[in-house]
Coordinates of C-alpha atoms and ligand atoms in Angstrom, one line a residue:
M1 CA -0.1 0.1 0.0
S2 CA 1.2 3.5 -0.9
D3 CA 2.1 5.9 1.9
N4 CA 0.0 8.5 0.1
K5 CA -3.5 7.1 -0.1
G6 CA -4.7 9.9 -2.2
N7 CA -2.7 8.8 -5.2
Y8 CA -2.9 5.0 -4.7
Q9 CA -4.8 3.3 -7.5
A10 CA -5.4 -0.4 -6.6
D11 CA -6.0 -1.8 -10.1
I12 CA -2.4 -0.7 -11.3
H13 CA -0.5 -0.4 -8.0
N14 CA -1.7 -3.5 -5.9
T15 CA 0.8 -6.3 -6.9
G16 CA -1.0 -8.5 -4.2
Y17 CA -4.3 -8.3 -6.0
E18 CA -4.7 -12.1 -6.4
Q19 CA -4.8 -12.6 -2.5
E20 CA -8.4 -11.7 -2.4
Y21 CA -9.4 -14.4 -4.8
H22 CA -7.8 -17.1 -2.6
E23 CA -9.8 -16.2 0.4
K24 CA -12.8 -18.1 -0.8
L25 CA -11.9 -21.5 -2.4
L26 CA -14.2 -23.9 -4.1
D27 CA -12.6 -27.1 -2.9
S28 CA -13.1 -30.7 -1.7
A29 CA -14.9 -29.6 1.5
G30 CA -17.9 -28.2 -0.6
L31 CA -17.9 -30.8 -3.4
I32 CA -21.2 -32.5 -3.6
N33 CA -21.9 -35.9 -5.6
T34 CA -23.8 -35.1 -8.7
A35 CA -24.4 -38.7 -10.0
G36 CA -27.9 -39.3 -11.3
R37 CA -29.0 -35.8 -10.4
E38 CA -31.0 -33.7 -12.8
T39 CA -29.0 -30.9 -14.3
E40 CA -29.6 -27.7 -16.5
S41 CA -26.7 -27.3 -18.9
L42 CA -24.8 -23.9 -19.1
N43 CA -22.8 -25.4 -22.2
G44 CA -23.0 -23.4 -25.4
K45 CA -21.6 -20.3 -26.7
W46 CA -19.9 -17.9 -24.1
N47 CA -18.6 -14.4 -24.7
F48 CA -14.8 -14.6 -24.4
G49 CA -12.0 -12.2 -24.0
V50 CA -8.2 -13.0 -24.0
D51 CA -7.2 -11.1 -20.7
L52 CA -3.4 -11.2 -21.0
Y53 CA -2.7 -9.0 -18.0
D54 CA -5.5 -10.5 -15.8
T55 CA -7.4 -7.0 -15.8
C56 CA -10.8 -8.5 -14.9
R57 CA -9.4 -9.6 -11.6
R58 CA -7.1 -6.6 -11.0
A59 CA -9.7 -4.0 -12.0
H60 CA -12.8 -6.0 -10.8
W61 CA -14.5 -5.9 -14.2
Y62 CA -16.9 -8.4 -12.9
K63 CA -18.5 -5.9 -10.7
D64 CA -19.7 -4.2 -13.8
V65 CA -19.9 -0.7 -12.4
Q66 CA -21.3 1.3 -15.4
C67 CA -21.5 4.8 -13.6
N68 CA -19.5 6.6 -11.1
A69 CA -21.1 7.8 -7.7
A70 CA -22.3 10.9 -9.4
G71 CA -24.3 8.8 -12.1
N72 CA -21.8 9.7 -14.9
P73 CA -21.0 6.7 -17.4
M74 CA -17.6 5.2 -16.9
P75 CA -15.1 4.4 -19.7
L76 CA -15.1 0.5 -19.5
D77 CA -12.4 -1.5 -20.9
Y78 CA -14.4 -4.5 -21.5
D79 CA -17.7 -5.2 -23.4
W80 CA -19.2 -8.4 -22.6
E81 CA -22.0 -8.7 -25.2
A82 CA -19.5 -7.5 -28.1
W83 CA -16.9 -10.0 -27.5
D84 CA -16.7 -12.9 -29.7
R85 CA -18.2 -16.0 -28.7
I86 CA -16.5 -19.3 -28.0
T87 CA -17.7 -22.8 -27.2
V88 CA -18.0 -24.1 -23.7
P89 CA -16.8 -26.8 -23.2
A90 CA -13.6 -26.6 -25.3
V91 CA -9.9 -25.9 -24.9
W92 CA -9.4 -22.4 -26.3
N93 CA -6.1 -23.6 -27.8
L94 CA -7.9 -25.6 -30.7
E95 CA -10.7 -23.0 -31.1
R96 CA -8.7 -20.4 -32.6
P97 CA -5.3 -20.6 -34.1
E98 CA -4.1 -17.4 -32.4
L99 CA -4.8 -19.0 -29.0
H100 CA -2.8 -22.2 -29.7
Y101 CA -0.1 -21.3 -27.3
F102 CA -2.0 -18.9 -25.0
E103 CA -1.5 -19.8 -21.3
G104 CA -2.8 -16.8 -19.5
S105 CA -6.3 -15.7 -18.2
G106 CA -9.4 -15.9 -20.4
V107 CA -12.5 -14.2 -19.4
Y108 CA -15.9 -16.1 -20.1
T109 CA -19.3 -14.7 -19.7
R110 CA -23.0 -15.3 -20.3
T111 CA -26.4 -14.8 -19.0
F112 CA -29.0 -17.2 -17.8
R113 CA -32.5 -17.1 -16.5
Y114 CA -33.6 -18.7 -13.3
V115 CA -37.0 -19.2 -11.8
K116 CA -37.4 -21.0 -8.5
Q117 CA -39.4 -24.2 -8.7
A118 CA -39.8 -25.1 -5.1
A119 CA -39.8 -23.2 -1.8
G120 CA -36.6 -23.6 0.0
E121 CA -34.8 -24.6 -3.2
R122 CA -31.0 -24.2 -3.5
L123 CA -29.0 -23.6 -6.6
F124 CA -25.6 -24.9 -7.3
L125 CA -23.3 -24.0 -10.0
R126 CA -21.0 -27.0 -11.2
F127 CA -17.8 -27.1 -13.4
E128 CA -16.5 -30.5 -14.3
G129 CA -13.2 -29.1 -15.3
A130 CA -11.5 -25.8 -16.0
S131 CA -7.9 -25.1 -16.3
Y132 CA -6.0 -24.1 -14.2
E133 CA -7.1 -21.6 -11.6
T134 CA -10.7 -20.5 -12.0
S135 CA -12.4 -17.6 -10.2
V136 CA -16.2 -17.4 -10.4
F137 CA -18.3 -14.3 -10.2
L138 CA -22.2 -13.9 -10.3
N139 CA -24.2 -10.8 -10.6
G140 CA -21.0 -8.7 -9.6
E141 CA -19.9 -10.8 -6.6
F142 CA -16.9 -13.0 -6.2
V143 CA -18.1 -16.6 -5.7
G144 CA -14.9 -18.4 -5.2
T145 CA -11.6 -19.8 -6.8
H146 CA -10.7 -23.5 -7.7
D147 CA -7.1 -24.7 -8.1
G148 CA -6.4 -27.6 -10.4
S149 CA -7.1 -28.4 -13.9
S150 CA -9.0 -31.9 -13.9
T151 CA -11.1 -32.2 -10.9
P152 CA -14.8 -30.8 -10.4
F153 CA -15.9 -28.0 -8.3
N154 CA -19.2 -26.4 -7.4
A155 CA -20.5 -23.4 -5.6
D156 CA -23.8 -22.7 -3.8
I157 CA -25.3 -19.6 -5.5
S158 CA -28.7 -19.6 -3.8
D159 CA -28.2 -16.4 -2.2
L160 CA -26.8 -14.6 -5.3
V161 CA -29.1 -15.8 -7.9
K162 CA -31.8 -13.6 -9.3
T163 CA -34.1 -14.1 -12.3
E164 CA -31.7 -12.7 -14.8
N165 CA -28.1 -13.5 -14.1
R166 CA -24.7 -12.6 -15.5
I167 CA -21.8 -15.2 -14.8
V168 CA -18.2 -14.1 -15.4
V169 CA -15.5 -16.7 -15.2
V170 CA -11.7 -16.1 -15.3
A171 CA -9.9 -19.3 -16.2
D172 CA -6.1 -18.7 -15.7
A173 CA -3.9 -21.3 -17.5
R174 CA -0.7 -20.1 -16.3
R175 CA 1.9 -22.8 -15.4
S176 CA 3.8 -22.4 -12.1
P177 CA 6.5 -24.3 -10.3
L178 CA 4.3 -24.2 -7.1
R179 CA 1.2 -25.9 -8.8
I180 CA 0.2 -29.5 -9.1
P181 CA 1.4 -30.2 -12.0
M182 CA 4.5 -27.9 -11.8
E183 CA 5.4 -26.0 -15.1
N184 CA 7.2 -28.9 -16.6
T185 CA 5.2 -31.8 -18.0
D186 CA 5.3 -34.0 -21.1
W187 CA 1.8 -33.0 -22.2
F188 CA 0.2 -30.0 -23.6
N189 CA -1.1 -27.3 -21.2
Y190 CA -4.5 -26.7 -22.6
G191 CA -6.6 -23.8 -21.2
G192 CA -10.3 -22.9 -20.7
I193 CA -13.4 -24.1 -19.4
Y194 CA -13.1 -27.5 -21.1
R195 CA -15.5 -29.9 -19.4
D196 CA -19.4 -29.5 -18.9
V197 CA -20.8 -26.5 -16.9
Y198 CA -24.4 -26.8 -15.4
L199 CA -26.9 -25.9 -12.7
I200 CA -28.4 -28.2 -10.1
R201 CA -31.5 -27.5 -8.1
L202 CA -31.4 -29.2 -4.7
P203 CA -33.8 -29.1 -1.7
K204 CA -33.0 -27.1 1.5
V205 CA -31.3 -30.1 3.2
F206 CA -30.0 -32.6 0.7
I207 CA -27.8 -35.6 0.3
K208 CA -24.4 -34.3 -0.2
D209 CA -22.5 -37.7 -0.8
W210 CA -23.0 -41.4 -0.6
F211 CA -20.3 -44.1 -0.7
V212 CA -21.7 -47.5 -1.4
R213 CA -19.2 -50.5 -1.7
L214 CA -18.5 -54.1 -0.9
V215 CA -16.6 -54.5 2.4
P216 CA -13.1 -56.0 1.3
D217 CA -13.1 -58.8 3.9
G218 CA -13.1 -61.7 1.6
T219 CA -16.6 -62.8 2.4
F220 CA -18.5 -60.9 -0.3
S221 CA -21.4 -60.6 2.0
K222 CA -21.5 -56.9 3.4
I223 CA -22.4 -53.7 1.6
R224 CA -21.2 -50.7 3.4
T225 CA -23.0 -47.4 2.8
D226 CA -21.9 -44.1 4.4
V227 CA -24.3 -41.1 3.6
L228 CA -23.4 -37.4 4.2
I229 CA -26.2 -34.9 4.4
D230 CA -25.3 -31.3 3.7
S231 CA -25.8 -30.0 7.3
N232 CA -23.9 -31.5 10.1
T233 CA -26.6 -30.7 12.6
V234 CA -29.6 -32.6 11.2
A235 CA -31.0 -35.8 12.5
G236 CA -33.4 -38.1 10.6
K237 CA -33.1 -41.3 8.7
V238 CA -32.0 -42.6 5.4
L239 CA -33.5 -45.5 3.5
I240 CA -31.2 -47.6 1.3
E241 CA -32.9 -49.6 -1.4
I242 CA -31.4 -52.0 -4.0
P243 CA -34.6 -53.5 -5.5
E244 CA -33.0 -56.3 -7.4
L245 CA -31.4 -57.7 -4.2
G246 CA -34.4 -57.1 -2.2
I247 CA -32.6 -54.7 0.0
K248 CA -34.7 -52.0 1.8
Q249 CA -33.0 -50.8 4.9
E250 CA -33.1 -47.7 7.2
A251 CA -30.4 -46.1 9.2
A252 CA -30.4 -43.2 11.6
V253 CA -28.8 -39.9 10.6
Q254 CA -27.1 -38.2 13.4
N255 CA -25.1 -34.9 13.0
G256 CA -25.7 -35.2 9.3
K257 CA -24.2 -38.7 8.8
A258 CA -25.5 -42.2 8.6
S259 CA -23.5 -45.4 8.2
I260 CA -24.8 -48.9 7.7
D261 CA -23.7 -52.5 6.9
I262 CA -26.1 -54.6 4.9
S263 CA -25.6 -58.3 4.8
V264 CA -26.1 -60.1 1.5
T265 CA -25.6 -63.7 0.6
P266 CA -22.9 -64.6 -2.0
N267 CA -25.5 -66.4 -4.0
Q268 CA -27.8 -63.3 -4.0
L269 CA -25.1 -60.9 -5.1
K270 CA -23.5 -61.0 -8.6
L271 CA -20.1 -59.5 -8.4
W272 CA -19.1 -56.9 -10.9
S273 CA -16.0 -57.9 -13.1
P274 CA -14.8 -57.1 -16.6
D275 CA -16.4 -60.5 -17.8
D276 CA -19.8 -59.5 -16.2
P277 CA -19.9 -55.7 -15.4
K278 CA -23.1 -56.2 -13.3
L279 CA -24.5 -52.9 -11.9
Y280 CA -27.4 -52.5 -9.5
D281 CA -29.9 -49.6 -9.1
V282 CA -29.3 -48.0 -5.7
S283 CA -31.5 -45.5 -4.3
I284 CA -31.1 -43.6 -1.1
S285 CA -33.9 -41.2 0.4
F286 CA -33.4 -39.0 3.4
T287 CA -36.1 -38.1 5.8
L288 CA -35.7 -35.3 8.3
N289 CA -37.2 -36.2 11.8
G290 CA -40.7 -35.2 12.2
A291 CA -41.1 -34.4 8.2
G292 CA -41.4 -36.1 4.9
T293 CA -38.7 -37.2 2.5
A294 CA -36.3 -34.4 1.9
D295 CA -34.2 -35.8 -0.8
T296 CA -33.6 -38.9 -2.9
V297 CA -30.7 -39.9 -5.1
H298 CA -30.2 -42.8 -7.5
D299 CA -27.0 -44.3 -8.8
R300 CA -25.9 -47.4 -10.6
I301 CA -23.3 -49.3 -8.7
G302 CA -21.2 -52.4 -9.1
F303 CA -19.9 -54.5 -6.1
R304 CA -16.4 -56.1 -6.3
E305 CA -13.3 -56.7 -4.2
I306 CA -9.9 -55.9 -5.1
K307 CA -7.0 -56.9 -3.0
A308 CA -3.2 -57.3 -3.1
S309 CA -1.6 -60.3 -1.4
G310 CA 2.1 -61.1 -1.8
H311 CA 3.0 -60.5 -5.4
E312 CA -0.5 -60.9 -6.6
L313 CA -3.7 -59.0 -7.2
F314 CA -7.1 -60.7 -6.7
L315 CA -10.4 -59.5 -8.1
N316 CA -13.3 -61.1 -6.3
G317 CA -11.0 -63.6 -4.7
K318 CA -9.5 -64.6 -8.1
K319 CA -6.0 -63.8 -9.2
I320 CA -5.9 -61.3 -12.0
I321 CA -3.3 -60.1 -14.3
L322 CA -3.9 -56.5 -15.4
R323 CA -3.6 -56.3 -19.2
G324 CA -3.4 -52.6 -19.5
I325 CA -2.2 -49.5 -21.4
C326 CA -1.6 -46.0 -20.4
V327 CA -3.8 -43.3 -22.2
H328 CA -3.8 -39.6 -22.0
E329 CA -7.0 -37.5 -22.5
D330 CA -5.5 -35.7 -25.4
H331 CA -7.6 -35.7 -28.7
Y332 CA -6.2 -34.4 -32.0
E333 CA -9.2 -32.1 -32.6
L334 CA -10.6 -31.5 -29.1
G335 CA -7.6 -31.6 -26.8
K336 CA -8.5 -32.5 -23.1
T337 CA -12.3 -32.2 -24.0
T338 CA -13.9 -35.6 -24.6
N339 CA -17.5 -37.1 -25.0
S340 CA -19.1 -40.4 -24.4
D341 CA -18.4 -41.5 -28.2
I342 CA -14.8 -40.8 -27.8
I343 CA -14.6 -42.8 -24.5
R344 CA -16.5 -45.8 -25.7
A345 CA -14.3 -45.9 -29.0
T346 CA -11.1 -45.9 -26.6
I347 CA -12.6 -48.8 -24.6
R348 CA -13.3 -50.6 -27.9
D349 CA -9.7 -50.1 -28.9
L350 CA -8.5 -51.6 -25.5
K351 CA -10.7 -54.6 -26.0
E352 CA -9.4 -55.2 -29.4
M353 CA -5.9 -55.2 -27.9
N354 CA -7.4 -57.9 -25.5
G355 CA -6.8 -55.5 -22.6
N356 CA -8.8 -55.2 -19.4
F357 CA -7.2 -52.3 -17.8
F358 CA -6.5 -48.5 -18.3
R359 CA -3.9 -46.2 -16.5
L360 CA -5.6 -42.9 -17.0
A361 CA -2.4 -40.7 -17.1
H362 CA -1.4 -38.2 -15.6
Y363 CA -4.4 -36.3 -14.1
P364 CA -8.1 -37.2 -13.6
H365 CA -9.9 -37.7 -16.8
D366 CA -13.5 -36.8 -17.5
S367 CA -15.9 -38.3 -14.9
R368 CA -17.7 -40.0 -17.8
F369 CA -14.7 -42.5 -18.3
A370 CA -15.2 -44.3 -15.0
K371 CA -19.0 -44.3 -15.6
I372 CA -18.8 -46.0 -19.0
A373 CA -15.9 -48.3 -17.7
D374 CA -18.4 -49.4 -15.0
E375 CA -20.8 -50.3 -17.9
E376 CA -18.4 -51.7 -20.4
G377 CA -16.2 -53.8 -17.7
V378 CA -12.9 -52.0 -17.7
L379 CA -10.7 -51.7 -14.8
L380 CA -9.2 -48.3 -14.1
W381 CA -6.1 -46.6 -12.4
E382 CA -6.8 -43.0 -11.7
E383 CA -4.1 -40.5 -10.9
V384 CA -3.4 -37.1 -9.5
P385 CA -0.8 -34.9 -11.5
V386 CA 2.0 -35.1 -8.9
Y387 CA 4.3 -35.4 -11.7
W388 CA 8.1 -35.2 -11.8
A389 CA 9.6 -32.2 -9.8
V390 CA 6.7 -30.8 -7.6
A391 CA 7.6 -28.2 -4.8
F392 CA 7.6 -31.0 -2.3
D393 CA 8.7 -28.9 0.4
N394 CA 5.9 -26.1 -0.2
P395 CA 2.9 -26.6 2.1
G396 CA 0.7 -24.8 -0.6
A397 CA 1.6 -27.4 -3.2
Y398 CA 0.7 -30.2 -0.6
K399 CA -2.7 -28.6 0.1
D400 CA -3.4 -28.4 -3.7
A401 CA -2.4 -32.0 -4.3
E402 CA -4.4 -33.3 -1.3
N403 CA -7.3 -31.3 -2.4
Q404 CA -7.2 -32.7 -6.0
L405 CA -6.8 -36.2 -4.7
S406 CA -9.9 -35.7 -2.4
E407 CA -11.9 -34.3 -5.3
L408 CA -11.1 -37.3 -7.5
I409 CA -11.8 -39.7 -4.8
L410 CA -15.3 -38.1 -3.9
R411 CA -16.1 -37.9 -7.6
D412 CA -15.5 -41.6 -8.4
H413 CA -15.7 -43.5 -5.2
N414 CA -18.8 -45.3 -6.3
R415 CA -17.4 -46.6 -9.4
A416 CA -16.4 -50.2 -9.3
S417 CA -14.1 -49.9 -12.3
V418 CA -11.6 -47.8 -10.5
I419 CA -9.5 -50.2 -8.6
I420 CA -6.2 -48.1 -7.8
W421 CA -5.7 -44.5 -6.8
S422 CA -2.2 -43.3 -7.8
V423 CA -0.6 -40.4 -5.8
G424 CA 2.2 -39.4 -8.5
N425 CA 4.6 -40.3 -11.2
E426 CA 8.4 -40.5 -11.2
N427 CA 9.3 -38.0 -8.3
A428 CA 12.8 -38.0 -7.0
D429 CA 13.3 -40.0 -3.7
T430 CA 13.9 -37.0 -1.5
D431 CA 12.8 -36.8 2.1
A432 CA 10.4 -34.0 1.4
R433 CA 8.9 -36.0 -1.6
N434 CA 8.5 -39.2 0.5
N435 CA 6.7 -37.2 3.3
F436 CA 4.6 -35.4 0.8
M437 CA 3.4 -38.5 -1.3
S438 CA 3.3 -40.8 1.8
N439 CA 0.8 -38.3 3.3
L440 CA -1.2 -38.6 0.1
A441 CA -1.1 -42.2 0.2
N442 CA -2.4 -42.3 3.8
K443 CA -5.2 -39.7 2.7
A444 CA -6.3 -42.0 0.1
H445 CA -6.4 -44.9 2.2
A446 CA -8.4 -43.0 4.9
L447 CA -10.8 -41.8 2.4
D448 CA -11.4 -45.1 0.8
D449 CA -11.0 -48.7 2.2
S450 CA -12.1 -50.4 -1.0
R451 CA -9.2 -49.7 -3.4
L452 CA -5.6 -50.1 -3.6
V453 CA -2.9 -47.2 -3.6
S454 CA 0.0 -47.0 -5.9
A455 CA 2.4 -44.5 -7.7
A456 CA 4.9 -44.9 -10.5
C457 CA 8.2 -45.3 -8.4
L458 CA 11.9 -45.5 -9.1
I459 CA 14.6 -47.9 -10.1
N460 CA 18.1 -47.5 -8.7
H461 CA 20.1 -47.3 -11.8
I462 CA 23.4 -47.9 -10.3
K463 CA 22.3 -50.9 -8.2
L464 CA 20.0 -52.0 -10.9
K465 CA 17.2 -52.8 -8.7
I466 CA 13.6 -51.4 -7.9
E467 CA 14.3 -49.0 -4.9
D468 CA 12.1 -46.3 -3.7
R469 CA 11.3 -45.6 -0.1
L470 CA 7.7 -44.6 -1.1
T471 CA 6.8 -48.1 -1.7
D472 CA 6.4 -48.6 2.1
S473 CA 3.3 -46.5 1.9
L474 CA 1.7 -48.2 -1.1
D475 CA -0.3 -51.4 -1.8
V476 CA 1.0 -51.9 -5.3
I477 CA 4.4 -50.7 -6.9
G478 CA 4.4 -49.0 -10.3
I479 CA 7.7 -48.8 -12.3
N480 CA 8.3 -46.9 -15.5
E481 CA 11.4 -48.2 -17.5
Y482 CA 12.4 -47.3 -20.9
Y483 CA 15.3 -49.9 -21.4
G484 CA 15.7 -50.2 -25.1
W485 CA 14.8 -46.5 -25.6
Y486 CA 16.2 -43.7 -23.4
D487 CA 18.6 -46.3 -21.9
P488 CA 19.6 -48.3 -25.2
D489 CA 21.2 -51.0 -23.0
F490 CA 18.3 -53.3 -22.9
D491 CA 20.2 -56.0 -21.1
K492 CA 19.8 -54.0 -17.7
L493 CA 16.1 -54.7 -17.5
P494 CA 16.4 -58.5 -17.1
K495 CA 19.0 -57.9 -14.3
I496 CA 16.9 -55.4 -12.6
L497 CA 13.9 -57.8 -12.5
V498 CA 16.0 -60.6 -11.0
N499 CA 17.8 -58.2 -8.5
S500 CA 14.6 -56.9 -7.1
D501 CA 12.5 -58.4 -4.4
P502 CA 9.7 -56.1 -4.2
G503 CA 7.4 -57.9 -1.6
K504 CA 4.4 -56.4 -3.3
P505 CA 2.7 -56.8 -6.6
V506 CA 4.4 -54.7 -9.3
I507 CA 2.8 -53.1 -12.2
I508 CA 5.1 -52.0 -15.1
T509 CA 3.3 -48.7 -15.5
E510 CA 5.4 -47.5 -18.5
F511 CA 7.7 -48.9 -21.3
G512 CA 7.9 -48.1 -25.0
G513 CA 9.6 -46.0 -27.4
D514 CA 8.7 -43.4 -30.3
A515 CA 7.7 -44.4 -33.9
R516 CA 6.0 -42.1 -36.4
K517 CA 3.4 -43.8 -38.1
G518 CA 4.4 -45.3 -41.5
Q519 CA 8.1 -44.6 -40.8
R520 CA 10.0 -47.8 -41.9
G521 CA 13.5 -49.0 -41.5
S522 CA 15.6 -51.6 -39.7
V523 CA 14.9 -52.7 -36.2
D524 CA 17.8 -50.4 -35.1
D525 CA 16.5 -47.3 -36.7
L526 CA 15.2 -44.9 -34.3
W527 CA 11.6 -43.4 -34.8
T528 CA 10.6 -46.4 -37.0
E529 CA 7.6 -48.8 -36.4
D530 CA 10.1 -51.4 -36.9
K531 CA 12.1 -50.4 -34.0
Q532 CA 9.2 -49.9 -31.8
K533 CA 7.8 -53.3 -32.6
R534 CA 11.1 -55.0 -31.8
L535 CA 11.4 -53.1 -28.5
F536 CA 8.0 -54.4 -27.4
E537 CA 8.9 -58.0 -28.5
Q538 CA 12.1 -57.7 -26.2
Q539 CA 10.2 -56.1 -23.4
I540 CA 7.4 -58.9 -23.5
E541 CA 10.0 -61.6 -23.7
T542 CA 11.7 -60.5 -20.4
I543 CA 8.6 -59.3 -18.4
R544 CA 6.8 -62.5 -19.1
K545 CA 9.2 -64.5 -17.1
C546 CA 9.0 -62.3 -14.0
P547 CA 7.0 -63.8 -11.2
Y548 CA 6.0 -60.6 -9.5
I549 CA 4.6 -58.7 -12.2
A550 CA 0.9 -58.3 -11.7
G551 CA 0.2 -56.2 -14.7
T552 CA 1.5 -53.9 -17.7
T553 CA 0.6 -50.6 -19.0
P554 CA 3.0 -49.8 -21.8
W555 CA 3.3 -46.1 -22.8
I556 CA 1.0 -45.2 -24.8
F557 CA -2.3 -45.8 -26.4
Y558 CA -2.5 -42.7 -28.7
D559 CA 0.2 -40.2 -29.9
F560 CA -0.4 -37.0 -28.0
R561 CA 0.7 -33.2 -28.1
S562 CA 3.9 -32.3 -26.2
P563 CA 5.6 -29.1 -26.5
R564 CA 9.0 -30.6 -25.6
R565 CA 9.1 -32.9 -28.5
L566 CA 10.5 -31.0 -31.4
N567 CA 12.5 -33.2 -33.7
R568 CA 11.4 -33.8 -37.3
Y569 CA 9.6 -37.2 -36.5
Q570 CA 7.8 -35.7 -33.4
E571 CA 6.7 -32.2 -34.4
E572 CA 5.3 -31.4 -31.1
F573 CA 3.8 -35.0 -30.4
N574 CA 4.9 -37.7 -28.3
R575 CA 4.9 -40.6 -30.8
K576 CA 5.0 -43.5 -28.4
G577 CA 1.5 -44.5 -29.4
F578 CA 0.4 -47.8 -30.3
I579 CA -2.0 -45.8 -32.6
D580 CA -1.5 -42.5 -34.1
A581 CA -3.0 -39.3 -32.9
D582 CA -5.7 -39.7 -35.6
R583 CA -6.9 -42.5 -33.2
K584 CA -7.4 -44.8 -36.3
T585 CA -4.0 -45.8 -37.8
K586 CA -2.6 -48.7 -35.9
K587 CA 1.4 -49.2 -35.7
S588 CA 2.9 -52.5 -35.9
A589 CA 3.5 -52.7 -32.2
F590 CA -0.3 -52.8 -31.6
Y591 CA -0.4 -56.2 -32.8
V592 CA 2.5 -57.3 -30.7
M593 CA 0.7 -56.2 -27.6
Q594 CA -2.5 -57.7 -28.8
E595 CA -1.0 -61.0 -29.3
Y596 CA 0.7 -61.0 -25.7
Y597 CA -2.5 -60.2 -24.0
K598 CA -4.4 -62.7 -25.9
N599 CA -2.1 -65.1 -24.7
I600 CA -2.3 -64.2 -21.1
S601 CA -5.9 -63.8 -21.0
G602 CA -6.5 -67.4 -22.1
K603 CA -8.4 -66.2 -25.1
Ligands
GCB701 C1 7.7 -40.9 -18.6 C2 6.8 -40.1 -18.2 C3 5.6 -39.8 -19.4 C4 6.3 -39.4 -20.6 C5 7.2 -40.5 -21.0 C6 8.0 -40.3 -22.3 O1 8.5 -41.5 -18.0 O2 5.9 -40.6 -17.1 O3 4.8 -38.9 -18.8 O4 5.5 -39.0 -21.5 O5 8.0 -40.9 -19.9 O6 7.6 -40.6 -23.4 O7 9.2 -39.9 -22.1

């Protein structure tokens, strides 16, 4: 602040202007479960301005003050309705050529009408994903800010909403060493409101979350349900119904919470599995003491058990080998925006490869992925972008990571397809990192007792063995290795596998090499399909002999954009895909993996 208050002008002199936008966070504490809820879409065309200097937040444009105190019109630097219109949801980088490399603030605005339908109705605004830091304003008021590109957030706007409304959103896609992920990644930093935006009307007191799963005690006979009401003072009861199982059971709500175990006989319950992805209709109704039903939610839920024991993984008590593949969300035309057709096509491609498992790298993918995987019978690894050299000694970075992890778990904890939460990828084995990431692993275990926790860990390249202190906090060890590619000395891999005694199941979470589609040559020529094919043949030959490998997810399904890949074969794409970025043209290595998975699937 200036010494002379008379000549101080906040919008140009206040370098700490961002502070006020971090005082109200839209985070996991306020996240509501929206599965099965009726929604009103705000997708469509929004007015959009490139706000390179973040002036909307510096100069409070969103307050939309048209006149000064004396009633004289002010010269405004923005013009909502005259601005160009842009699609929501979409990444701005692929909407207009001049925005391809834009990484700053974009201001989105639109109007919407709202007419209350029921007395006491509450209105929530929900974003499924916007990059990276998103500040939301309604009718001139600051609603809150969300950190993180790939997890959902919502805001209760009941007290701000009118009949005619203007919403302003600043989506700031700047990279920073203090964020999750940090500024250096091997994928493209897309910006914008790139997933669905919608409104939800909820009753005055409503069911905020429900977590319904099979208790993993090996008996397949107990369904546990935790219900959270959006008020920690209410008492009443919930009724849980699973009609197909003849289940109709009540539980008391105290301090806004209810918890109940329901017994089922193993004959009664058909377990969910990739071979038979059985889902049940589940409904939960909440009744306030002395009143009628306040709220009812519906979901489709599968029941399964995933366990690690020794070096093996067991699904529903039977040993399972994860025949997987890593996949980025990146799409040639849509970037990180996706839709159900793309997700279903991705799953069809996996099945064609005889796979049963996806590692969704390296950040939470669209929520429809797990929903469709539940229906289609595909197992999933879901990950938060604690990637490479995060600021592990920074408490703000930890808070951000833990919040993104919590948002992911809250979003998907009823999805049977998700069997593993991953707390990060290839992070150097320092004390600060081990502390940070083991705290994340503990958090995942505390939030969810029905899944395994993992991370892509490290190999000691001198001792040639799997060695990473983080593995103590994990149920499953992920290992990325690029023998035959970044380290051309392939012979190290068999040595590492023999030297290691991990004591836990290991998934080789990455291996591979680049090939440009159609590029031909000898098996020793880099960037050719022939070299890539040979590399996978060698890898498979070695991996198949190792007793403790419980699964593989080679890198990667489709070529994807990466600004750090600038040679003539890459042209800003990581070309390690089994399939080109067109998501159609298969490279020779696809068929090598397909054959391997066919052999180990018993098909
Ligand atoms: C890795 C990273 C992944 C990269 C990949 C590569 O180890 O985990 O994000 O894209 O290697 O292609 O270098």
